[in-house]
Amino acid sequence: MAAGQQSHTVSTLASGKILVAGGYYYDGSSYCAYFNTSELYKSSTGFWTKTGNMTMGRTGHIITLFSNGKVLVICGYIYDIYYNSRMVNNSGQKNVNMSTERYLHTNTLWMNGKVLVAGGYGGNEYNCWGLLNSAEIYDPSAGIWTKGDNMTMSRIAHTASLLSNEKVLVIGGTGYNGTLNSAELYS
């Protein structure tokens, strides 16, 4: 890699290359640099190559890989600024705004190609909202986000699993009163 980093995302693309995006570098004292870069690793050669950059450095983001080769970088943060999502493909980047910035959320790719983003910690540089119970659904064919049903509980650091019946099971995480043992279903 061009620089050491942590809290980045790593995804294996259909081509077999490994995509590393975002993250940050911390020198152990006071210096912290957030990366907007994306790099590809080709295991057969052991070489790294740079690919499209995000408009802002970020960490705490999640990547969704689509069958057409496009990559959706969902949210993330830097210091106290929370970010929306970015679509990254071979032709560059397209801004795809959600209504709520967040991190420590989950994202789940449904078989129909839509993406469910649920929960997390939200806010922006002007207002820190805290834990979220909201959800949004991204439709890549239309390029739009729509509001999903709210969860009954706000949660961060939870899991979300796509079930064989196309429902998404959201489990556990942390809520306002501590660790959660509850689960919710999205359809």
Coordinates of N, CA and C in Angstrom, one line a residue, residues 9-21 39-43 63-67 69-71:
T9 N -11.7 -0.3 4.6 CA -12.5 -1.4 4.2 C -11.6 -2.2 3.2
V10 N -11.9 -3.5 3.1 CA -11.2 -4.4 2.2 C -12.3 -5.3 1.6
S11 N -12.3 -5.3 0.2 CA -13.3 -6.1 -0.5 C -12.7 -6.8 -1.7
T12 N -13.1 -8.1 -1.9 CA -12.6 -8.8 -3.1 C -13.6 -8.5 -4.2
L13 N -13.1 -8.0 -5.3 CA -13.9 -7.7 -6.5 C -14.0 -9.0 -7.4
A14 N -15.0 -8.9 -8.3 CA -15.2 -10.1 -9.2 C -13.9 -10.4 -10.0
S15 N -13.1 -9.5 -10.3 CA -11.9 -9.7 -11.0 C -10.8 -10.4 -10.2
G16 N -11.1 -10.6 -8.9 CA -10.1 -11.2 -8.0 C -9.2 -10.2 -7.3
K17 N -9.2 -8.9 -7.8 CA -8.4 -7.9 -7.1 C -9.0 -7.5 -5.8
I18 N -8.2 -7.0 -4.9 CA -8.6 -6.6 -3.6 C -8.7 -5.1 -3.6
L19 N -9.9 -4.6 -3.2 CA -10.1 -3.1 -3.1 C -9.9 -2.7 -1.6
V20 N -9.0 -1.7 -1.4 CA -8.8 -1.2 -0.1 C -9.2 0.3 -0.2
A21 N -10.1 0.8 0.7 CA -10.6 2.1 0.6 C -10.7 2.8 1.9
E39 N -7.1 1.8 -3.3 CA -6.1 1.0 -4.0 C -6.5 -0.4 -4.3
L40 N -6.0 -0.9 -5.4 CA -6.3 -2.3 -5.8 C -5.0 -3.2 -5.6
Y41 N -5.2 -4.3 -5.0 CA -4.1 -5.3 -4.9 C -4.3 -6.5 -5.7
K42 N -3.3 -6.8 -6.5 CA -3.4 -8.0 -7.4 C -2.5 -9.1 -6.8
S43 N -3.1 -10.1 -6.3 CA -2.4 -11.1 -5.6 C -1.4 -11.9 -6.5
I63 N -18.6 -0.9 2.6 CA -18.6 -1.1 1.1 C -19.6 -2.1 0.7
T64 N -20.4 -1.8 -0.3 CA -21.3 -2.8 -1.0 C -20.8 -3.0 -2.4
L65 N -20.6 -4.3 -2.8 CA -20.2 -4.6 -4.1 C -21.5 -5.1 -4.9
F66 N -21.7 -4.5 -6.1 CA -22.8 -4.9 -6.9 C -22.3 -5.9 -8.0
S67 N -23.2 -6.7 -8.5 CA -22.8 -7.7 -9.6 C -22.3 -7.0 -10.8
G69 N -20.1 -4.7 -11.0 CA -18.7 -4.2 -10.7 C -18.7 -2.9 -10.0
K70 N -19.8 -2.2 -9.8 CA -19.8 -1.0 -9.1 C -19.7 -1.2 -7.6
V71 N -19.1 -0.2 -7.0 CA -18.9 -0.3 -5.5 C -19.6 0.9 -4.9

